[in-house]
Amino acid sequence: LGRASLNVCAVGTVDGVAGRSIAESDRSWIVDTVSDEPVSGMQLDHQKVPFGKSSREWLRAHADVPWIVDTSARVPTVYVNTDVEGIGDLLESKGSGLDSKVRDLLVAQMTADVWTAVFHGALGEVEVEPGGGPVFPDDWRGEVLREMLPDVVPGVHVEEALRQVHRRRTGEAGWAELQTRIHYAAIRRAETARALGYVIRSLERAN
């Protein structure tokens, strides 16, 4: 009730036939009636956990990484490894100096990893209609695909983009080459270039 998905279609009379679909939006908008500030279509959960001491065996097996993304849950979850010294304090820092720029760069890198993981997770859950093509999932996975696909396969409608990516993933050649576009789409959404630019300029001023 608090978040509606909005698509737009243009309908008119063509060659004397009323009710013909002339055009439609290539992505959906999110109408958020709850939040005071706009939020992105994909909602995430995040937890700070000492991986080495976690009760979850699979987290203990990844104790040497600063964060990891779990896309198997109802809501994608980012686990931050508090065993990495200083990472919690850095992510929570509120200052405006170089520390904040490093924090923003760290968050951008984490965000790019999240977008990459949730895209692959969403694509892995795509179902195929009997005798037809792939269909968008109804949950966050569908939102992720609709958001990412215009950059992964530019210049085509999002439905056709999904068909092309699905064909490449399930056997047709070109899946390996598509990884560059997926990486690009993730980095673009994470605004990594902007965060990196802030850090570089701050270092230049400090030096």
mmCIF file of C-alpha atoms in Angstrom:
data_model
loop_
_atom_site.group_PDB
_atom_site.id
_atom_site.type_symbol
_atom_site.label_atom_id
_atom_site.label_comp_id
_atom_site.label_asym_id
_atom_site.label_seq_id
_atom_site.Cartn_x
_atom_site.Cartn_y
_atom_site.Cartn_z
ATOM 1 C CA LEU A 1 0.000 0.000 0.000
ATOM 2 C CA GLY A 2 2.902 2.350 0.638
ATOM 3 C CA ARG A 3 4.735 1.690 -2.637
ATOM 4 C CA ALA A 4 3.031 1.420 -6.009
ATOM 5 C CA SER A 5 4.664 0.646 -9.334
ATOM 6 C CA LEU A 6 3.549 2.932 -12.181
ATOM 7 C CA ASN A 7 3.858 2.182 -15.899
ATOM 8 C CA VAL A 8 2.608 4.510 -18.640
ATOM 9 C CA CYS A 9 0.960 3.518 -21.923
ATOM 10 C CA ALA A 10 -0.157 5.759 -24.796
ATOM 11 C CA VAL A 11 -3.337 4.436 -26.398
ATOM 12 C CA GLY A 12 -5.092 5.769 -29.494
ATOM 13 C CA THR A 13 -7.048 4.992 -32.631
ATOM 14 C CA VAL A 14 -4.920 3.566 -35.452
ATOM 15 C CA ASP A 15 -6.390 2.874 -38.924
ATOM 16 C CA GLY A 16 -9.849 3.190 -37.458
ATOM 17 C CA VAL A 17 -9.186 0.699 -34.663
ATOM 18 C CA ALA A 18 -9.625 2.181 -31.197
ATOM 19 C CA GLY A 19 -7.675 1.160 -28.142
ATOM 20 C CA ARG A 20 -4.402 0.441 -29.909
ATOM 21 C CA SER A 21 -1.225 0.645 -27.827
ATOM 22 C CA ILE A 22 1.016 3.273 -29.442
ATOM 23 C CA ALA A 23 3.877 3.452 -26.953
ATOM 24 C CA GLU A 24 4.777 2.535 -23.403
ATOM 25 C CA SER A 25 7.406 3.457 -20.851
ATOM 26 C CA ASP A 26 10.567 1.372 -20.880
ATOM 27 C CA ARG A 27 10.793 1.346 -17.082
ATOM 28 C CA SER A 28 8.449 1.775 -14.141
ATOM 29 C CA TRP A 29 8.262 4.535 -11.554
ATOM 30 C CA ILE A 30 7.831 3.940 -7.834
ATOM 31 C CA VAL A 31 5.102 5.965 -6.107
ATOM 32 C CA ASP A 32 6.130 6.142 -2.457
ATOM 33 C CA THR A 33 3.361 7.386 -0.170
ATOM 34 C CA VAL A 34 5.165 6.662 3.097
ATOM 35 C CA SER A 35 8.741 7.979 3.055
ATOM 36 C CA ASP A 36 9.540 11.620 3.774
ATOM 37 C CA GLU A 37 12.391 11.386 1.263
ATOM 38 C CA PRO A 38 12.399 9.441 -2.031
ATOM 39 C CA VAL A 39 13.984 6.021 -1.799
ATOM 40 C CA SER A 40 15.167 3.714 -4.548
ATOM 41 C CA GLY A 41 12.968 0.922 -5.814
ATOM 42 C CA MET A 42 15.171 -1.758 -4.311
ATOM 43 C CA GLN A 43 15.147 -1.900 -0.523
ATOM 44 C CA LEU A 44 18.015 -3.539 1.323
ATOM 45 C CA ASP A 45 18.596 -4.858 4.790
ATOM 46 C CA HIS A 46 22.048 -4.430 6.301
ATOM 47 C CA GLN A 47 23.554 -6.017 9.375
ATOM 48 C CA LYS A 48 26.883 -5.531 11.123
ATOM 49 C CA VAL A 49 28.204 -8.886 12.247
ATOM 50 C CA PRO A 50 31.599 -10.191 13.425
ATOM 51 C CA PHE A 51 31.948 -12.895 10.794
ATOM 52 C CA GLY A 52 34.505 -14.921 12.739
ATOM 53 C CA LYS A 53 32.207 -15.204 15.779
ATOM 54 C CA SER A 54 28.895 -15.430 13.942
ATOM 55 C CA SER A 55 26.441 -18.210 14.707
ATOM 56 C CA ARG A 56 25.954 -18.539 10.930
ATOM 57 C CA GLU A 57 28.480 -21.045 9.646
ATOM 58 C CA TRP A 58 28.443 -19.605 6.133
ATOM 59 C CA LEU A 59 29.492 -16.186 7.469
ATOM 60 C CA ARG A 60 32.387 -17.723 9.409
ATOM 61 C CA ALA A 61 33.566 -19.246 6.130
ATOM 62 C CA HIS A 62 33.883 -15.708 4.707
ATOM 63 C CA ALA A 63 35.671 -14.155 7.673
ATOM 64 C CA ASP A 64 38.419 -12.632 5.503
ATOM 65 C CA VAL A 65 36.162 -10.236 3.533
ATOM 66 C CA PRO A 66 34.836 -6.833 4.713
ATOM 67 C CA TRP A 67 31.260 -7.421 3.518
ATOM 68 C CA ILE A 68 29.133 -9.925 1.672
ATOM 69 C CA VAL A 69 25.704 -9.838 -0.001
ATOM 70 C CA ASP A 70 22.992 -12.433 0.573
ATOM 71 C CA THR A 71 20.393 -12.464 -2.203
ATOM 72 C CA SER A 72 18.595 -15.602 -1.032
ATOM 73 C CA ALA A 73 16.496 -13.791 1.589
ATOM 74 C CA ARG A 74 13.117 -12.136 1.026
ATOM 75 C CA VAL A 75 14.949 -8.806 1.087
ATOM 76 C CA PRO A 76 18.600 -8.650 -0.082
ATOM 77 C CA THR A 77 20.890 -8.316 2.916
ATOM 78 C CA VAL A 78 24.365 -6.802 3.139
ATOM 79 C CA TYR A 79 26.444 -8.195 5.991
ATOM 80 C CA VAL A 80 29.289 -5.927 7.129
ATOM 81 C CA ASN A 81 32.161 -7.735 8.839
ATOM 82 C CA THR A 82 32.916 -5.836 12.054
ATOM 83 C CA ASP A 83 35.990 -8.035 12.564
ATOM 84 C CA VAL A 84 37.646 -5.715 10.028
ATOM 85 C CA GLU A 85 39.171 -3.124 12.337
ATOM 86 C CA GLY A 86 37.689 0.358 11.987
ATOM 87 C CA ILE A 87 35.094 -0.428 9.315
ATOM 88 C CA GLY A 88 32.135 0.166 11.633
ATOM 89 C CA ASP A 89 33.451 3.529 12.833
ATOM 90 C CA LEU A 90 34.254 4.598 9.274
ATOM 91 C CA LEU A 91 30.789 3.747 7.967
ATOM 92 C CA GLU A 92 29.177 5.631 10.853
ATOM 93 C CA SER A 93 31.425 8.706 10.654
ATOM 94 C CA LYS A 94 29.499 11.977 10.331
ATOM 95 C CA GLY A 95 32.347 14.404 9.650
ATOM 96 C CA SER A 96 32.889 16.425 6.506
ATOM 97 C CA GLY A 97 36.633 15.916 6.074
ATOM 98 C CA LEU A 98 38.681 13.320 4.267
ATOM 99 C CA ASP A 99 37.216 10.567 6.449
ATOM 100 C CA SER A 100 33.754 11.253 5.050
ATOM 101 C CA LYS A 101 35.063 11.113 1.462
ATOM 102 C CA VAL A 102 36.727 7.762 2.145
ATOM 103 C CA ARG A 103 33.493 6.561 3.741
ATOM 104 C CA ASP A 104 31.529 7.603 0.649
ATOM 105 C CA LEU A 105 33.995 5.770 -1.596
ATOM 106 C CA LEU A 106 33.697 2.666 0.580
ATOM 107 C CA VAL A 107 29.904 2.848 0.425
ATOM 108 C CA ALA A 108 30.041 3.306 -3.355
ATOM 109 C CA GLN A 109 32.198 0.204 -3.742
ATOM 110 C CA MET A 110 29.865 -1.726 -1.482
ATOM 111 C CA THR A 111 26.858 -0.483 -3.449
ATOM 112 C CA ALA A 112 28.394 -1.568 -6.750
ATOM 113 C CA ASP A 113 28.957 -5.041 -5.293
ATOM 114 C CA VAL A 114 25.335 -5.091 -4.126
ATOM 115 C CA TRP A 115 23.936 -4.131 -7.542
ATOM 116 C CA THR A 116 26.056 -6.783 -9.242
ATOM 117 C CA ALA A 117 24.987 -9.470 -6.775
ATOM 118 C CA VAL A 118 21.276 -8.657 -6.838
ATOM 119 C CA PHE A 119 21.252 -8.490 -10.644
ATOM 120 C CA HIS A 120 22.727 -11.978 -10.935
ATOM 121 C CA GLY A 121 20.435 -13.179 -8.148
ATOM 122 C CA ALA A 122 17.378 -11.729 -9.869
ATOM 123 C CA LEU A 123 18.337 -13.148 -13.247
ATOM 124 C CA GLY A 124 18.752 -16.585 -11.693
ATOM 125 C CA GLU A 125 15.114 -16.504 -10.521
ATOM 126 C CA VAL A 126 13.567 -15.541 -13.867
ATOM 127 C CA GLU A 127 10.824 -17.952 -14.928
ATOM 128 C CA VAL A 128 9.919 -18.834 -18.509
ATOM 129 C CA GLU A 129 6.315 -19.040 -19.645
ATOM 130 C CA PRO A 130 5.354 -22.337 -21.340
ATOM 131 C CA GLY A 131 6.091 -21.864 -25.016
ATOM 132 C CA GLY A 132 7.077 -18.248 -24.393
ATOM 133 C CA GLY A 133 9.845 -16.061 -23.138
ATOM 134 C CA PRO A 134 11.138 -15.031 -19.712
ATOM 135 C CA VAL A 135 8.904 -12.968 -17.436
ATOM 136 C CA PHE A 136 9.844 -10.389 -14.808
ATOM 137 C CA PRO A 137 9.518 -11.523 -11.177
ATOM 138 C CA ASP A 138 6.999 -9.576 -9.089
ATOM 139 C CA ASP A 139 9.247 -8.800 -6.115
ATOM 140 C CA TRP A 140 12.509 -6.846 -5.742
ATOM 141 C CA ARG A 141 14.058 -9.038 -8.397
ATOM 142 C CA GLY A 142 11.793 -7.562 -11.054
ATOM 143 C CA GLU A 143 12.622 -4.034 -9.891
ATOM 144 C CA VAL A 144 16.348 -4.757 -10.076
ATOM 145 C CA LEU A 145 16.091 -6.149 -13.607
ATOM 146 C CA ARG A 146 13.990 -3.235 -14.861
ATOM 147 C CA GLU A 147 16.481 -0.795 -13.340
ATOM 148 C CA MET A 148 19.647 -2.441 -14.650
ATOM 149 C CA LEU A 149 18.660 -3.823 -18.060
ATOM 150 C CA PRO A 150 18.554 -0.466 -19.940
ATOM 151 C CA ASP A 151 22.298 -0.116 -19.257
ATOM 152 C CA VAL A 152 23.110 -3.796 -19.745
ATOM 153 C CA VAL A 153 21.378 -3.983 -23.149
ATOM 154 C CA PRO A 154 20.915 -0.363 -24.270
ATOM 155 C CA GLY A 155 18.682 0.786 -27.072
ATOM 156 C CA VAL A 156 15.930 -1.843 -26.781
ATOM 157 C CA HIS A 157 12.760 -2.144 -24.755
ATOM 158 C CA VAL A 158 13.264 -3.675 -21.330
ATOM 159 C CA GLU A 159 11.228 -6.773 -22.261
ATOM 160 C CA GLU A 160 13.479 -7.461 -25.252
ATOM 161 C CA ALA A 161 16.543 -6.772 -23.098
ATOM 162 C CA LEU A 162 15.414 -9.461 -20.667
ATOM 163 C CA ARG A 163 14.974 -11.940 -23.526
ATOM 164 C CA GLN A 164 18.441 -11.232 -24.888
ATOM 165 C CA VAL A 165 20.144 -11.538 -21.504
ATOM 166 C CA HIS A 166 18.224 -14.726 -20.700
ATOM 167 C CA ARG A 167 19.236 -16.290 -24.028
ATOM 168 C CA ARG A 168 22.888 -15.465 -23.412
ATOM 169 C CA ARG A 169 22.792 -16.781 -19.864
ATOM 170 C CA THR A 170 21.111 -20.088 -20.731
ATOM 171 C CA GLY A 171 23.418 -21.153 -23.515
ATOM 172 C CA GLU A 172 23.677 -18.704 -26.371
ATOM 173 C CA ALA A 173 27.122 -17.155 -26.865
ATOM 174 C CA GLY A 174 27.840 -13.750 -25.388
ATOM 175 C CA TRP A 175 27.279 -14.226 -21.647
ATOM 176 C CA ALA A 176 30.936 -13.616 -20.778
ATOM 177 C CA GLU A 177 31.035 -10.436 -22.882
ATOM 178 C CA LEU A 178 27.900 -9.179 -21.117
ATOM 179 C CA GLN A 179 29.704 -9.057 -17.771
ATOM 180 C CA THR A 180 31.354 -5.778 -18.750
ATOM 181 C CA ARG A 181 27.944 -4.155 -19.279
ATOM 182 C CA ILE A 182 26.665 -5.557 -15.969
ATOM 183 C CA HIS A 183 29.718 -4.174 -14.183
ATOM 184 C CA TYR A 184 29.217 -0.807 -15.873
ATOM 185 C CA ALA A 185 25.544 -0.654 -14.870
ATOM 186 C CA ALA A 186 26.385 -1.471 -11.254
ATOM 187 C CA ILE A 187 29.181 1.115 -11.001
ATOM 188 C CA ARG A 188 26.974 3.762 -12.604
ATOM 189 C CA ARG A 189 24.217 3.234 -10.054
ATOM 190 C CA ALA A 190 26.699 3.276 -7.189
ATOM 191 C CA GLU A 191 28.050 6.653 -8.445
ATOM 192 C CA THR A 192 31.550 5.346 -7.845
ATOM 193 C CA ALA A 193 33.160 7.895 -10.173
ATOM 194 C CA ARG A 194 31.764 10.806 -8.181
ATOM 195 C CA ALA A 195 32.873 9.330 -4.851
ATOM 196 C CA LEU A 196 36.342 8.641 -6.260
ATOM 197 C CA GLY A 197 36.575 12.189 -7.574
ATOM 198 C CA TYR A 198 35.779 13.597 -4.124
ATOM 199 C CA VAL A 199 38.548 11.495 -2.547
ATOM 200 C CA ILE A 200 41.119 12.496 -5.174
ATOM 201 C CA ARG A 201 40.336 16.207 -4.804
ATOM 202 C CA SER A 202 40.473 15.949 -1.003
ATOM 203 C CA LEU A 203 43.871 14.225 -1.169
ATOM 204 C CA GLU A 204 45.177 16.900 -3.548
ATOM 205 C CA ARG A 205 44.074 19.650 -1.142
ATOM 206 C CA ALA A 206 45.581 17.794 1.828
ATOM 207 C CA ASN A 207 48.918 17.453 0.010
#
